[in-house]
XYZ file of C-alpha atoms in Angstrom:
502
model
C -26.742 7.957 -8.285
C -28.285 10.254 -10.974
C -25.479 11.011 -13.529
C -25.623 15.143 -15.337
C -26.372 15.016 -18.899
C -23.307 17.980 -19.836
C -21.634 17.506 -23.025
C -18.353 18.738 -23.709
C -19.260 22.186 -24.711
C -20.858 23.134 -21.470
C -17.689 21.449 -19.431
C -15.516 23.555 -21.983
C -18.006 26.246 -21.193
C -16.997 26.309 -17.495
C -13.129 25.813 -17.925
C -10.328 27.470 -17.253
C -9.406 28.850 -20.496
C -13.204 30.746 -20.911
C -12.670 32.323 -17.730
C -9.388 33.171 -18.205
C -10.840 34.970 -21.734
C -13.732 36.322 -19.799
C -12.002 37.981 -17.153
C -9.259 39.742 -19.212
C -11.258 40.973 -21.621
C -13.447 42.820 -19.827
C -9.756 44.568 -18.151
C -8.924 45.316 -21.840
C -6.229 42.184 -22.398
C -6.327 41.584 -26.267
C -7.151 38.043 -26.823
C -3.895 37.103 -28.503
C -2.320 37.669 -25.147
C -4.755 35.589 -23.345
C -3.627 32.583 -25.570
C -0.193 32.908 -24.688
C -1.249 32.674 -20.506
C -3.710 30.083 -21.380
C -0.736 28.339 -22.956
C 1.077 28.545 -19.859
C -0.672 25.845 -18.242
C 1.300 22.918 -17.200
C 1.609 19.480 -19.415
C 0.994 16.733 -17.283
C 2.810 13.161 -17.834
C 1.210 9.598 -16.613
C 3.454 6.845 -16.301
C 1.723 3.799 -15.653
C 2.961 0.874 -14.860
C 1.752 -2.687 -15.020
C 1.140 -4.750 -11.801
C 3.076 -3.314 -9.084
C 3.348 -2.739 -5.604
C 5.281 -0.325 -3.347
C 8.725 -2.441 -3.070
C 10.797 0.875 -4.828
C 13.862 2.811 -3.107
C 11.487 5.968 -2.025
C 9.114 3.888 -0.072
C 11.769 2.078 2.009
C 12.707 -1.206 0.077
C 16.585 -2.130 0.651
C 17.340 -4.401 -1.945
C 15.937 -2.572 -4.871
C 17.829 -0.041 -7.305
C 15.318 2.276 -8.719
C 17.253 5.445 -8.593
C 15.272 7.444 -11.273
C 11.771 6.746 -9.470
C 13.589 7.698 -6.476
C 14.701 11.178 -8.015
C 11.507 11.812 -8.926
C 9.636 11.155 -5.762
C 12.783 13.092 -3.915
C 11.167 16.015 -5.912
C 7.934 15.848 -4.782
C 5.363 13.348 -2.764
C 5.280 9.617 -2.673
C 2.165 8.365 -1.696
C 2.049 5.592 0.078
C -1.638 5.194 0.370
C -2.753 4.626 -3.122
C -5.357 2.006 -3.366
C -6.773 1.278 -6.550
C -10.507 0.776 -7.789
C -9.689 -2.906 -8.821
C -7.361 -5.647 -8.441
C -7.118 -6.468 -11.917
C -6.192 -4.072 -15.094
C -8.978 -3.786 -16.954
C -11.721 -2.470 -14.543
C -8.896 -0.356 -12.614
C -8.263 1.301 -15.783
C -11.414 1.728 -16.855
C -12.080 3.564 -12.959
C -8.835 5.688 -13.586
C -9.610 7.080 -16.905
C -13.207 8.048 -16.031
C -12.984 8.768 -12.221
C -15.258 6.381 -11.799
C -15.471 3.066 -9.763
C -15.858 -0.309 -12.336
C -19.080 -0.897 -10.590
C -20.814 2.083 -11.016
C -20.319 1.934 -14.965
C -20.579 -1.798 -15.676
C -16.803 -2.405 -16.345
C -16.443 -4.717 -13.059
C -15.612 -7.943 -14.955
C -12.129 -8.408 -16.571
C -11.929 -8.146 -20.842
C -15.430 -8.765 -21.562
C -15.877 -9.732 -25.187
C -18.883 -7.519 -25.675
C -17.904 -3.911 -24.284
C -20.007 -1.926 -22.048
C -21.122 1.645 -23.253
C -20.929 4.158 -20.637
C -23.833 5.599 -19.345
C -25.479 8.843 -20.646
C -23.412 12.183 -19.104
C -19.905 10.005 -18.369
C -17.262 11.036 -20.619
C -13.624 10.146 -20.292
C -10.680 12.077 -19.367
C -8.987 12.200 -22.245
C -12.008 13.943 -24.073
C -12.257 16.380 -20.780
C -8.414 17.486 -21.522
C -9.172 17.699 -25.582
C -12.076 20.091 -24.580
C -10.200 22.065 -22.363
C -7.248 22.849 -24.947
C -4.899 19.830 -24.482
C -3.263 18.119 -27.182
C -3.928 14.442 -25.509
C -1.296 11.450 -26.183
C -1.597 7.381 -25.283
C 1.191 5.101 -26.174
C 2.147 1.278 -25.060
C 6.143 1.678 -24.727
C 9.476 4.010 -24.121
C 9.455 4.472 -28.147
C 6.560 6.168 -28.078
C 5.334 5.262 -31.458
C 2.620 3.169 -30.749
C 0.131 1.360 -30.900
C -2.642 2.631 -28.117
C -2.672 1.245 -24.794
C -6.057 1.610 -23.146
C -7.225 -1.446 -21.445
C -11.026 -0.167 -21.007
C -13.901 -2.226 -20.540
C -16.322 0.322 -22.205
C -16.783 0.869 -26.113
C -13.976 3.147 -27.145
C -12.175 3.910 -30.699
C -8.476 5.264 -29.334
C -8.283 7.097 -32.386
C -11.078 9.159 -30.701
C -9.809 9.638 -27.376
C -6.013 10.293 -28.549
C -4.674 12.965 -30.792
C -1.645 11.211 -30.886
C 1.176 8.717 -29.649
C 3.492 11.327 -28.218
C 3.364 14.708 -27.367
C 5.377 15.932 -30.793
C 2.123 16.173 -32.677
C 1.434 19.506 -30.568
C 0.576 22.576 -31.993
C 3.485 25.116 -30.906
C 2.571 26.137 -27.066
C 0.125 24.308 -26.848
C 0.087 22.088 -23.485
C 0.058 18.364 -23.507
C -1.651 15.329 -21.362
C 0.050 12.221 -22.216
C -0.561 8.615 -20.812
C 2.865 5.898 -21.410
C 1.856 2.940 -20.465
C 4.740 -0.021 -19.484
C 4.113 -3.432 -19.315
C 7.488 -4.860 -18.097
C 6.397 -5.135 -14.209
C 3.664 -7.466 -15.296
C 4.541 -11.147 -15.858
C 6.607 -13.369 -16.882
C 9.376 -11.457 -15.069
C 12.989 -10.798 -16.444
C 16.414 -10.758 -14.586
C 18.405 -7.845 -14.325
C 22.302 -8.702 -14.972
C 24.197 -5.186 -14.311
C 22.227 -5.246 -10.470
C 21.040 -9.084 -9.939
C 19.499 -9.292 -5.889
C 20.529 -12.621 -4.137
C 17.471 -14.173 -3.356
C 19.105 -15.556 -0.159
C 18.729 -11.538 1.460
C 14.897 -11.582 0.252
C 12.409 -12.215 3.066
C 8.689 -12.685 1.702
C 5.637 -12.041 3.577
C 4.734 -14.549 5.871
C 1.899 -15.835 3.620
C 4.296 -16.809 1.740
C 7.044 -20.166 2.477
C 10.256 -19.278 3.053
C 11.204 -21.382 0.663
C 13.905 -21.613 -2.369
C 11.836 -20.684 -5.436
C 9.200 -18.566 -3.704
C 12.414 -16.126 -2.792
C 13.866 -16.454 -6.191
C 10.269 -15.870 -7.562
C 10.226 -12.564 -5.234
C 14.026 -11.419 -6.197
C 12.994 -11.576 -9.928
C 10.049 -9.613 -9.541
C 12.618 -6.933 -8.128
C 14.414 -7.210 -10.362
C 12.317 -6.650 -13.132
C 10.814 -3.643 -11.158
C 14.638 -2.441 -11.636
C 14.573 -2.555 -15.434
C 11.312 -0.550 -15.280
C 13.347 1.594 -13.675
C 15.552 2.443 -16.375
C 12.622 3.008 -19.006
C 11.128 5.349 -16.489
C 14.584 6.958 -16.654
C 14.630 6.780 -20.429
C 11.498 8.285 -20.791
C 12.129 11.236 -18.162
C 15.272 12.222 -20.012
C 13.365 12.322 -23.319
C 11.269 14.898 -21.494
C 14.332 17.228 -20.351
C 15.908 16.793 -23.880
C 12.728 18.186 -25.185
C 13.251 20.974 -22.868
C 9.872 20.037 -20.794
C 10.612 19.351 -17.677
C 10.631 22.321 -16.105
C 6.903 22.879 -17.278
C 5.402 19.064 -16.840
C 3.596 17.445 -13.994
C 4.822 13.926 -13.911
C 2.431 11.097 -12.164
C 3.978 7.815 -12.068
C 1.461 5.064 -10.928
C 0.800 1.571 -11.153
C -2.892 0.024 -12.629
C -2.848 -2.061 -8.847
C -1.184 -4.145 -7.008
C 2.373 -6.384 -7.076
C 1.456 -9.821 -9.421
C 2.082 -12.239 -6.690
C -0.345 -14.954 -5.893
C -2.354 -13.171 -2.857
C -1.658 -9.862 -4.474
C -3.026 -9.319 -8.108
C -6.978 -9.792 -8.247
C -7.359 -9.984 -4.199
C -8.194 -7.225 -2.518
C -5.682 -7.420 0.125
C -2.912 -4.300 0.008
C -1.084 -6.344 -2.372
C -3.295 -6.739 -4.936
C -4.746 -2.813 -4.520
C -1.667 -0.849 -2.636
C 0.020 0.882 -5.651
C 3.031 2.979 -6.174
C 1.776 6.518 -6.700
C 4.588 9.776 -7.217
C 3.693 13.300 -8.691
C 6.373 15.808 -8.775
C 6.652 19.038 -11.390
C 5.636 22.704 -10.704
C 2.832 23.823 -8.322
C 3.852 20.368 -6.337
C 5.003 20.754 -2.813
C 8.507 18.406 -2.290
C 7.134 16.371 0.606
C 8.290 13.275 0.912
C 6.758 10.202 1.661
C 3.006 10.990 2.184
C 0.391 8.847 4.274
C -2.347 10.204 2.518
C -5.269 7.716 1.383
C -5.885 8.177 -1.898
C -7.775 6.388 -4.533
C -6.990 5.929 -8.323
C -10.047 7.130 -8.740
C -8.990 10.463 -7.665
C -6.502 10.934 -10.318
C -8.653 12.089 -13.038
C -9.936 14.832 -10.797
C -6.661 16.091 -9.494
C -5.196 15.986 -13.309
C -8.371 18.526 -14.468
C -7.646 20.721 -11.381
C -4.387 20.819 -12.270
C -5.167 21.683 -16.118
C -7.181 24.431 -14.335
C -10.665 22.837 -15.972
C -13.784 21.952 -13.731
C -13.704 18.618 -12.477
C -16.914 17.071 -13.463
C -20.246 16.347 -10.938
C -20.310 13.114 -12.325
C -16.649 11.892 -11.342
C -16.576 9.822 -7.621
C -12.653 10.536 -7.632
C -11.454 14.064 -5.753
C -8.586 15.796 -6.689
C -5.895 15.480 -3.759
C -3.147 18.198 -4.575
C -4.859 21.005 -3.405
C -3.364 22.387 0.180
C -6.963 23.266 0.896
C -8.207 19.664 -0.401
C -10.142 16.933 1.954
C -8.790 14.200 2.491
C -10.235 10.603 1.838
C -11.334 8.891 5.197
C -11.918 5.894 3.203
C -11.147 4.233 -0.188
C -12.656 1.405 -1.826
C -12.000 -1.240 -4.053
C -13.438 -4.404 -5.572
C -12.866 -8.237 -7.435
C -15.186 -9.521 -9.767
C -14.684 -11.804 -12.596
C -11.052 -12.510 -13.523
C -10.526 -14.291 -16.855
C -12.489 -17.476 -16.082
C -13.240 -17.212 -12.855
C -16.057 -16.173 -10.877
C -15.928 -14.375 -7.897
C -17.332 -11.246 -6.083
C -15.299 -9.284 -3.338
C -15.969 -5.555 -1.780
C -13.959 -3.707 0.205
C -12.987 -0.451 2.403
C -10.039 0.602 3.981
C -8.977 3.829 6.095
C -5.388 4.409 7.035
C -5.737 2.132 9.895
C -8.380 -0.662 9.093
C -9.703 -2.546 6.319
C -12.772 -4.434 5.810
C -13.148 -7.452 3.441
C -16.738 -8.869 2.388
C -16.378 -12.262 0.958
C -19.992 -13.002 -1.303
C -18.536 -16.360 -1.918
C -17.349 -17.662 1.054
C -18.046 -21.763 0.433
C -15.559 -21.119 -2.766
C -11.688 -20.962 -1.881
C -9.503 -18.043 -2.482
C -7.481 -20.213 -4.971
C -10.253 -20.998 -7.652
C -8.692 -22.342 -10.239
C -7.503 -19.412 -12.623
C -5.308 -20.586 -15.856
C -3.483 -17.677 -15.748
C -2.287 -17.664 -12.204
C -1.665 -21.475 -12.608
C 0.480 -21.054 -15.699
C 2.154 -17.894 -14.858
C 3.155 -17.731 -10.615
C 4.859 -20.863 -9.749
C 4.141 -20.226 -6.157
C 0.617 -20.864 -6.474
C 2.034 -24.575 -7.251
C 5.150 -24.957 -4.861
C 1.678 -23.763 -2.322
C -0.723 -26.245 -3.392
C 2.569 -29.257 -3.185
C 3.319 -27.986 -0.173
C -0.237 -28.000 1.543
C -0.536 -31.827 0.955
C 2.538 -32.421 2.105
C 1.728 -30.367 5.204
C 4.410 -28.027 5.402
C 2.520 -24.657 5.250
C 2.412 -22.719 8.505
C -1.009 -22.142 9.729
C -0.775 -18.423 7.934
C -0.061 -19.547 4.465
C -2.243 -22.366 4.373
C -5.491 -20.240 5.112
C -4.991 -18.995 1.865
C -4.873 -22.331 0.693
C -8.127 -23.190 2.585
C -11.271 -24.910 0.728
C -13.281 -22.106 2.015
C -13.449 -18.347 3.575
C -14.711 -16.175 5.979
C -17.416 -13.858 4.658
C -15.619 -10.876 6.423
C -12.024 -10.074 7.635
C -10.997 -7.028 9.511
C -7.421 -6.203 10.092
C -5.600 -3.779 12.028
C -3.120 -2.314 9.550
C -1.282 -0.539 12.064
C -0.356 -4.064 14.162
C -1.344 -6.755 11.271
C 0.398 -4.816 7.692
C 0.167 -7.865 6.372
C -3.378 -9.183 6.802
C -2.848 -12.246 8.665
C -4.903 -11.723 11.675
C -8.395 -11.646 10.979
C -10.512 -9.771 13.527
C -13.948 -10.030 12.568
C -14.887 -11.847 15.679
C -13.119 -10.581 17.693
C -15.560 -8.656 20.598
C -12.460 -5.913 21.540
C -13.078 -4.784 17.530
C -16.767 -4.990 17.547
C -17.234 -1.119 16.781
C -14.800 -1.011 14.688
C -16.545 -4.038 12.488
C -19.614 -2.397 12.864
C -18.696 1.014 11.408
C -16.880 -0.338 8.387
C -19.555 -2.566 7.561
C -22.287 -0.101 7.762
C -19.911 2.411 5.617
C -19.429 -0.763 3.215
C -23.110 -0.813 2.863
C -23.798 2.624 2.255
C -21.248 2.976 -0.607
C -22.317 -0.453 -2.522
C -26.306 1.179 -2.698
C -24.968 4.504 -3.366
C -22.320 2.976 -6.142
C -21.849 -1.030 -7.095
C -24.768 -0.857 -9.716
C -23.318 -3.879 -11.722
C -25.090 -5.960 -12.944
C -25.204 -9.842 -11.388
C -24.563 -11.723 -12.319
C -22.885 -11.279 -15.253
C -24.379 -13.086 -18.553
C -23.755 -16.639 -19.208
C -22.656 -15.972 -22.839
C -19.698 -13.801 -21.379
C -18.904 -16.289 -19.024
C -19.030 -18.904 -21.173
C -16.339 -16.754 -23.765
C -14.141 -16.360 -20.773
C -14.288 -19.837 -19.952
C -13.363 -21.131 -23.859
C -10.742 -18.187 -24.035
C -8.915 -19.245 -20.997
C -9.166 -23.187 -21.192
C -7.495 -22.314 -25.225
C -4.740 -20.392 -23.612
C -4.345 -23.122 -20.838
C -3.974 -25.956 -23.226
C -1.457 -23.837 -24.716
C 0.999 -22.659 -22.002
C 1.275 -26.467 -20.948
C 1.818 -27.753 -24.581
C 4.260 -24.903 -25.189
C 6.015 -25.840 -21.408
C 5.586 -29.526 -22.247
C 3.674 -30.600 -20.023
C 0.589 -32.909 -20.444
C -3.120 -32.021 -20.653
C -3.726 -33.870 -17.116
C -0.544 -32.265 -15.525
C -0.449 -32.981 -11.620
C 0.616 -30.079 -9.132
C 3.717 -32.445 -8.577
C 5.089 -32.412 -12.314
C 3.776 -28.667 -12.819
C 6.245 -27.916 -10.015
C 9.007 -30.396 -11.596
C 8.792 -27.783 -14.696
C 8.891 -24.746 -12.587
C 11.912 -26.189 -10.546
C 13.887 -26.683 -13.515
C 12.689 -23.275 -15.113
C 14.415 -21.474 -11.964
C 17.790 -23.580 -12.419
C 17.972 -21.887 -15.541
C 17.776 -18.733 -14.141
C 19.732 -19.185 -10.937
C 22.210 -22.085 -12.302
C 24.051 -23.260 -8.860
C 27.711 -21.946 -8.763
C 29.972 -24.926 -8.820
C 32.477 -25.268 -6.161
């Protein structure tokens, strides 16, 4: 793909605001008045959110209490088809804030130490909106005061790409794009004490064990998802106080998937199925929407919405428009994650998705020191696999190796248990996806590979420090076994669900 060399002058040039000028000048408008209309275009509020997946009130979940996220989907769409670029935060970010997929701009593999710069013509949202008139805001937090919370993989100075932590800094009228960022989803995960959820009512996917700890493990996460909840609330409130609301586009999304251990950096809906809601004025109160949409797509639809021209460069397609096409496919993929090496593709429509495996004599459960030290099902798993005691469905995840491609049937199969590759009654269906699959990766994976050995060598030294760590801080000796790593974790979840006496 040939990228255009535009700087920001020509894309401010061809927005909105010139046209706007253009137009009612020549029908005799003084130009003070066309500030005031040009002024009149909406703010427009992310909320993103850390490592989550669809398990909120709107989409259907009965054990969760998320009653503001809920109001704000009942007041305009909830898509339940939003599959992000990556499984992992850093190259999904940097393919949400560019409209870009990771692989086309060399921000694939997770926290590199040496940051990419992106090529010639690519320029980030947040400079698009600055050029077009916005006063543009980033902030980690419900305060609001800071610091910056980008997450890129490319060379970026905040400072550059932000006017500001809020939108206060604003010049009078003038409209606002801001980006608050909440971590509280992503691990370790926190109880919630004024709505705890009895883990005994949870049922986990059947990839999981029904098990003790894995449906504690899963109750906590909802819980936590709760608290979020109440900072989304928190944060909403701030905005009516201010007296915005009535004038701001709210999106509230999450970076990918749920941080489970076949969710987060996996390409499987859990890792890439997202909570996506946008509700404010000019958006339709719809519902629940099936829609297949890509995070890529939301830097698009935000510029439409600002009423500047979405870029050539941008892969991402803005998806509010009534008149606007809909995706036929998204896709997404996994390469390195902290320390470990891997390389997965993928493409999904609303009723199929196809999974290329480029490592298929490597298990899906390399072994990753944060997943190890951080999701104590990945242990109670690996105890329970020599033991035995996994059902056939959970212990292919566990399996020494994989299948270079799996197909499932989303519509039977939600879960992606049954893999159809070779299966003859799904032959054309294989055959499409994968030619699709290969189209897209010439057209747009121009990564390099593989990656150099002094980055993964860094990864490798950062990871193995923080793993030493975790198990000195926990306890727990350099040479831990699975059995006494699960010992720890057994008596971590006592703490937190202490058994009632009789």
């Amino acid at each position: 793909m040939k990228y255009l060399r535009l700087n920001l002058q020509e894309w401010f040039a061809g927005a909105a605001v010139w046209r706007v000028l253009f137009a009612s000048i020549c029908a005799g408008i003084l130009p003070g008045t066309i500030v005031a209309q040009a002024e009149k275009r909406p703010n427009i509020l992310w909320i993103v959110a850390n490592d989550i997946g669809n398990e909120l009130g709107c989409y259907g979940n009965k054990l969760i209490h998320t009653p503001n996220l809920d109001r704000l989907a009942g007041k305009g769409v909830a898509y339940r088809n939003m599959i992000t670029a990556g499984a992992v935060c850093s190259p999904s970010r940097s393919a949400f804030i560019t409209g870009m997929h990771a692989v086309s701009i060399n921000c694939h593999n997770q926290f590199p130490n040496k940051k990419t710069k992106l090529p010639d013509g690519i320029t980030p949202l947040p400079l698009l909106m600055k050029a077009g008139g916005y006063y543009v805001a980033n902030t980690g937090g419900v305060a609001m005061k800071g610091p910056y919370y980008t997450g890129y993989n490319f060379e970026h100075d905040p400072a550059a790409l932000y006017d500001g932590f809020d939108w206060s800094g604003r010049k009078e009228g003038q409209p606002f794009f801001a980006q608050v960022h909440l971590k509280l989803s992503h691990r370790p995960f926190e109880r919630d004490p004024e709505r705890p959820i009895n883990p005994d009512k949870v049922v986990v996917p059947p990839y999981y064990p029904n098990h003790p700890m894995a449906r504690q493990d899963w109750a906590m996460y909802l819980e936590t998802v709760q608290l979020l909840d109440k900072q989304v609330g928190a944060i909403l409130q701030r905005l009516k106080d201010n007296g915005l609301e009535d004038n701001t586009v709210v999106f509230f999304f999450g970076d990918h998937g749920h941080p489970h251990i076949r969710g987060k950096q996996f390409l499987y809906d859990g890792g890439v199925n997202a909570p996506l809601i946008v509700a404010g004025p000019g958006i339709r109160k719809s519902g629940v929407s099936d829609r297949l949409v890509s995070n890529t797509d939301l830097a698009a639809a935000t510029l439409s919405l600002a009423g500047l021209r979405v870029p050539a460069f941008m892969q991402g397609r803005d998806f509010l428009q009534e008149n606007s096409v809909p995706n036929t496919y998204v896709f997404s993929s996994r390469d390195r994650c902290d320390e470990t090496l891997d390389r997965i593709r993928m493409v999904r429509t609303r009723e199929f998705k196809l999974i290329r495996n480029y490592f298929p004599e490597r298990p899906y459960t390399q072994f990753n020191a944060y997943k190890k030290t951080s999701y104590p099902v990945l242990t109670l798993m690996q105890v329970l696999k020599k033991r035995g005691e996994l059902t056939p469905v959970q212990a292919h995840f566990m399996a020494d190796t994989r299948p270079e491609y799996e197909l499932y049937d989303l519509r039977k199969d939600p879960f992606e248990t049954k893999n159809l590759a070779g299966d003859p009654s799904y032959a054309k269906q294989l055959n499409t996806l994968k030619q699709v699959l290969e189209n897209w990766l010439a057209e747009t994976d121009k990564g390099p590979y593989p990656e150099s050995a002094e980055e993964v060598s860094f990864a490798r030294a950062k990871m193995q420090k923080m793993y030493d760590d975790q198990l000195t801080a926990a306890g727990l000796p350099k040479e831990v076994t699975d059995e006494q790593y699960l010992a720890y974790w057994e008596a971590v979840f006592r703490r937190f669900f202490p058994v009632k006496e009789h």
